[in-house]
XYZ file of C-alpha atoms in Angstrom:
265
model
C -151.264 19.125 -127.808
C -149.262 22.524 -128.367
C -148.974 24.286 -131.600
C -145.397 23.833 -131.695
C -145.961 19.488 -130.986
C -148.518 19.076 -133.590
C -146.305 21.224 -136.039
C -143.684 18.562 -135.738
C -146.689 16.180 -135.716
C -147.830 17.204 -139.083
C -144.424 17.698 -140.511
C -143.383 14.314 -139.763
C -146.582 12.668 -141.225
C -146.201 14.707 -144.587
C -142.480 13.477 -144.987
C -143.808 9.644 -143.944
C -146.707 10.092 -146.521
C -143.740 10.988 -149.337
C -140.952 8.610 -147.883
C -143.931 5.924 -148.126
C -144.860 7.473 -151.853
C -141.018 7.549 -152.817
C -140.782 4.472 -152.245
C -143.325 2.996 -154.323
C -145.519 2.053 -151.799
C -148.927 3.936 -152.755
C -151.440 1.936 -150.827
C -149.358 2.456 -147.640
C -148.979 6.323 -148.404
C -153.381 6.085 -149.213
C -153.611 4.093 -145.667
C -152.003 5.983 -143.685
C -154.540 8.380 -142.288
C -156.846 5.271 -141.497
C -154.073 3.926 -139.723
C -153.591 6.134 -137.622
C -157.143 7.014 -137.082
C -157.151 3.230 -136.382
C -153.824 3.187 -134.031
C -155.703 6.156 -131.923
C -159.207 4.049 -131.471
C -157.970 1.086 -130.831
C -154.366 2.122 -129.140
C -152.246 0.542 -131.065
C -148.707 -0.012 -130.611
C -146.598 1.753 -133.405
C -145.142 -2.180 -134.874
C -148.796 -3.096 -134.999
C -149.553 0.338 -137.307
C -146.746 -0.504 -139.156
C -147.783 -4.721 -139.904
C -151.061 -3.473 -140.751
C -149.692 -0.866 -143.359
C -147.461 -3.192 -145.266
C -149.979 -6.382 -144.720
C -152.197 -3.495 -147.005
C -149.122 -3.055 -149.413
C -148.400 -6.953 -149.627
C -151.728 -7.190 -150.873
C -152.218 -4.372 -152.919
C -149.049 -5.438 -154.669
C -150.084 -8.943 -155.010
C -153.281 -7.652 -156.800
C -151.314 -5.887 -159.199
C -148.873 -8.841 -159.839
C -151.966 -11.271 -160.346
C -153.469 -8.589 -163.058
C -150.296 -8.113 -164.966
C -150.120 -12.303 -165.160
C -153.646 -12.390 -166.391
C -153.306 -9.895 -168.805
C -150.021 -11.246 -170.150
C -151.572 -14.471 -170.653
C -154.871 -13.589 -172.509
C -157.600 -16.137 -171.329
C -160.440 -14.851 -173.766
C -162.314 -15.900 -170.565
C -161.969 -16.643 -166.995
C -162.829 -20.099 -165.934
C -162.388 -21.906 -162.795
C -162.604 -25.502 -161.621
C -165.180 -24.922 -159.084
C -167.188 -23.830 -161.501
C -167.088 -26.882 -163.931
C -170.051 -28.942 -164.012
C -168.537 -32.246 -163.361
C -171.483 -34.286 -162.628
C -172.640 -34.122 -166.273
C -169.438 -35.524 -167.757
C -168.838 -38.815 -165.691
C -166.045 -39.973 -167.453
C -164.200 -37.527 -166.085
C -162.304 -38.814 -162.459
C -162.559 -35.862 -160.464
C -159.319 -37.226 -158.653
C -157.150 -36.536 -161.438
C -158.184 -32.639 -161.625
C -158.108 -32.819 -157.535
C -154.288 -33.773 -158.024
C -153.783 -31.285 -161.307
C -155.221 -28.334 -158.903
C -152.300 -29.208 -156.999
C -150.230 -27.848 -159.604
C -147.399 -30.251 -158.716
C -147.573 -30.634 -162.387
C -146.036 -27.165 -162.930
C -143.714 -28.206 -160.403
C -142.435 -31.632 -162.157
C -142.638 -29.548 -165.861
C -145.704 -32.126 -166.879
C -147.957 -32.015 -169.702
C -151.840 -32.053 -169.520
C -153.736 -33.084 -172.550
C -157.625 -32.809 -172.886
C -159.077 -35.162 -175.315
C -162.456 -35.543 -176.573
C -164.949 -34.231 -179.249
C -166.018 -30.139 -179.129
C -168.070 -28.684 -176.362
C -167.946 -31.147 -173.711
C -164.901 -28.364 -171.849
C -161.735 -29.101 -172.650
C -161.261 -25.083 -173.006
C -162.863 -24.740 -169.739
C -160.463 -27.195 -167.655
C -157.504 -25.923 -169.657
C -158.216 -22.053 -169.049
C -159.155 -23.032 -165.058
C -155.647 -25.065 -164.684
C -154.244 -22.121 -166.587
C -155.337 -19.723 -164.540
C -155.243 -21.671 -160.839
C -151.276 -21.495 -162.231
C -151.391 -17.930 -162.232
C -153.384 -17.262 -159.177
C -150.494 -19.113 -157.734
C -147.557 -16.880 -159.376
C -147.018 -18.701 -162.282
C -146.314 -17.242 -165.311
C -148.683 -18.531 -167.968
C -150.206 -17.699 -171.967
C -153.185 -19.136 -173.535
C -153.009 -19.177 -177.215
C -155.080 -21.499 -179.757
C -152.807 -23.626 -181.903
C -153.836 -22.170 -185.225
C -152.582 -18.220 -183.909
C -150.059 -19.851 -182.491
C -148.439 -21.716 -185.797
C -150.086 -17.637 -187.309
C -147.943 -15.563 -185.508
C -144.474 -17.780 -185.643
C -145.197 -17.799 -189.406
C -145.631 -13.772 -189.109
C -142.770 -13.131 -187.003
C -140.640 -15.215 -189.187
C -141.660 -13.351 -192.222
C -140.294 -10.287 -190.195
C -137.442 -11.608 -189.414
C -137.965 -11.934 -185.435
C -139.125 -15.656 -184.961
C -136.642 -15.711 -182.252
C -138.106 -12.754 -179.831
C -141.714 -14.313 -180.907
C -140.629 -17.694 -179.964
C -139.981 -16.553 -176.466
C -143.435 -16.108 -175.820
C -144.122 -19.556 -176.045
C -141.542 -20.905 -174.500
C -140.595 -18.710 -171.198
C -144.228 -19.180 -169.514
C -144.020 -22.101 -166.900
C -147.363 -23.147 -168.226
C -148.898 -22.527 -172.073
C -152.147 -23.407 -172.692
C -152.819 -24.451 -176.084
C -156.340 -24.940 -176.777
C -158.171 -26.341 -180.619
C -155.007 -28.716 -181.904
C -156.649 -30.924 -184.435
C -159.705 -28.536 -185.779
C -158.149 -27.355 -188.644
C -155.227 -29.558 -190.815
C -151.533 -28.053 -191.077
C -149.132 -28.055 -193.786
C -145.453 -28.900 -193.244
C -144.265 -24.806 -191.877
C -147.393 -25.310 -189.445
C -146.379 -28.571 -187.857
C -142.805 -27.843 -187.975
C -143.740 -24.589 -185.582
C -145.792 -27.004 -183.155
C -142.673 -28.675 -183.278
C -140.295 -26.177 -182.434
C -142.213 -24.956 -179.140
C -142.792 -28.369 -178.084
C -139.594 -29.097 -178.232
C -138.575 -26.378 -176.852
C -140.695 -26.641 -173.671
C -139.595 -30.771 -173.397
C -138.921 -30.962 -169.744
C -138.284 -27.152 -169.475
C -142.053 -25.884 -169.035
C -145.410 -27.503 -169.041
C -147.995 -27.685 -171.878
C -151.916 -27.791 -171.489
C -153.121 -28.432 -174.627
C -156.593 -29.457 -175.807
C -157.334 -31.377 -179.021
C -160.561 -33.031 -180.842
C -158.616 -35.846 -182.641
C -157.005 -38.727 -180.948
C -153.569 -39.452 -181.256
C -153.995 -41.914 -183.646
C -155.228 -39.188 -185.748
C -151.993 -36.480 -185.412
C -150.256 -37.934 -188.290
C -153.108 -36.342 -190.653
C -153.496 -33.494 -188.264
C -149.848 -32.498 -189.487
C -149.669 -34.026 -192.668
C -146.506 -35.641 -191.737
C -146.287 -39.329 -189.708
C -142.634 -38.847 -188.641
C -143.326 -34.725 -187.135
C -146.538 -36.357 -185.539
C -144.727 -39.200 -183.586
C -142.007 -36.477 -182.711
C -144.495 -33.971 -181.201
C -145.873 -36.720 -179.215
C -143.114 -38.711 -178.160
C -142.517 -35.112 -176.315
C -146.021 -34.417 -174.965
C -146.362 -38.082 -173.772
C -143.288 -38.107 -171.904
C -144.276 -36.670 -169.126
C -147.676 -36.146 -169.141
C -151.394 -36.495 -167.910
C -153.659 -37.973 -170.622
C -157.815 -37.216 -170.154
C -160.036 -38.317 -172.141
C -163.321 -36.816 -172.100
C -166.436 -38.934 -174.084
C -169.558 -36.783 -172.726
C -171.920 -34.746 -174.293
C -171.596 -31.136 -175.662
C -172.882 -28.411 -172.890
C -173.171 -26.001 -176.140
C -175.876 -28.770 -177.432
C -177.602 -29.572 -174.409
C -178.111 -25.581 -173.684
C -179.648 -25.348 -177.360
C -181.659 -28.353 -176.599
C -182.999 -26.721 -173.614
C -183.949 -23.696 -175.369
C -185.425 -25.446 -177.655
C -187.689 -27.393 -175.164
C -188.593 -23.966 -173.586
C -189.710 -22.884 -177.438
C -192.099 -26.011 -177.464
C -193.539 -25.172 -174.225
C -197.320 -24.235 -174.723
C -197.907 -20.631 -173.663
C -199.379 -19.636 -169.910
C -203.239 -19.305 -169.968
């Protein structure tokens, strides 16, 4: 190659590095070299350099989409289905999460609700549907219903309910996880209220709760805003209840065994 050809050479890979940059597509501008290192070994044609570049972009991007979601939505922890121990809660039918992994229930705007006493992972199949949602390009938000009711009251104090409100009510899927744990007064429920109804048919709810329905009208203090909220959530929804033992017991249990174990001679 002549001085004068790999002048042009150089100059025309500098201004395809900053086109590439200008346009906002960094991992494209960072993969470029390799690319063509690649293109040279392997004698690649220049459409196949050029796949291979934005296949690196698409992906790079979609990375950086997926984070954004996640951190939007604040999961205080990531969960999946795979990892849920199904085989030590049998009253669980694995069928219905096979068909909720589907997320045809985002799809059809359906509620999920998780029933059953604490630590047997209600949080852990809400978070994991949460977050399959996501992984899919959903646009999700985990919140507990006591911070929930929190910052609506807060907001409302301030005198922007209606910006807060959005939060709840633009993601295709909120999780709300703990419903039931602690009582609410009258504002409380009539906030559960509003985002429920709100969502009705617009946006799906996963929401986790220790109580049974017949117990919501103490939950809320309030019979008629009890039958309201579920007439709502029922509508459209998938009901599990979950009657198995608490993994948070059964690991201290097992610790505890370990304790009792006489020492190695």
């Amino acid at each position: 190659m002549s001085t004068a050809t790999k002048a042009r050479v150089d100059t025309a890979y500098q201004r395809l590095r900053e086109h590439l940059a200008y346009l906002g597509l960094s991992t494209a501008a960072e993969e470029l070299a390799p690319a063509l290192d690649r293109a040279a070994k392997q004698k690649l044609s220049a459409v196949e350099v050029l796949e291979d570049l934005l296949a690196r972009e698409t992906e790079a991007t979609r990375a950086r989409r997926l984070h954004g979601r996640l951190r939007f939505a604040h999961y205080p922890l990531r969960k999946t289905l795979p990892e849920f121990e199904f085989d030590y809660q049998p009253s669980i039918d694995r069928k219905v999460f096979g068909e909720l992994s589907t997320l045809r229930f985002v799809e059809e705007r359906r509620n999920v609700l998780l029933l059953g006493p604490p630590g047997v992972g209600k949080t852990h199949l809400a978070i994991s549907l949460g977050i399959a949602a996501t992984e899919a390009g959903y646009r999700t938000y985990f919140t507990t219903a006591s911070d929930l009711v929190a910052s609506l009251q807060s907001a409302h104090l301030e005198g922007n309910a209606s910006a807060k409100m959005r939060t709840f009510t633009g993601p295709s899927v909120l999780v709300i996880d703990e419903l039931g744990y602690l009582p609410m007064d009258q504002t409380s429920a009539h906030w559960i209220f509003q985002v429920v109804s709100r969502r009705y048919e617009r946006g799906s709810i996963v929401l986790t709760s220790n109580r049974g329905f017949s117990d919501w009208g103490q939950v809320f203090a309030d019979q008629v805003v009890a039958a309201a909220i579920l007439d709502r959530l029922l509508h459209h929804a998938t009901v599990v209840n979950i009657k198995g033992k608490s993994y948070r017991m059964r690991r201290h249990q097992a610790q505890l065994d370990r304790e009792r174990e006489p020492p190695m001679i």
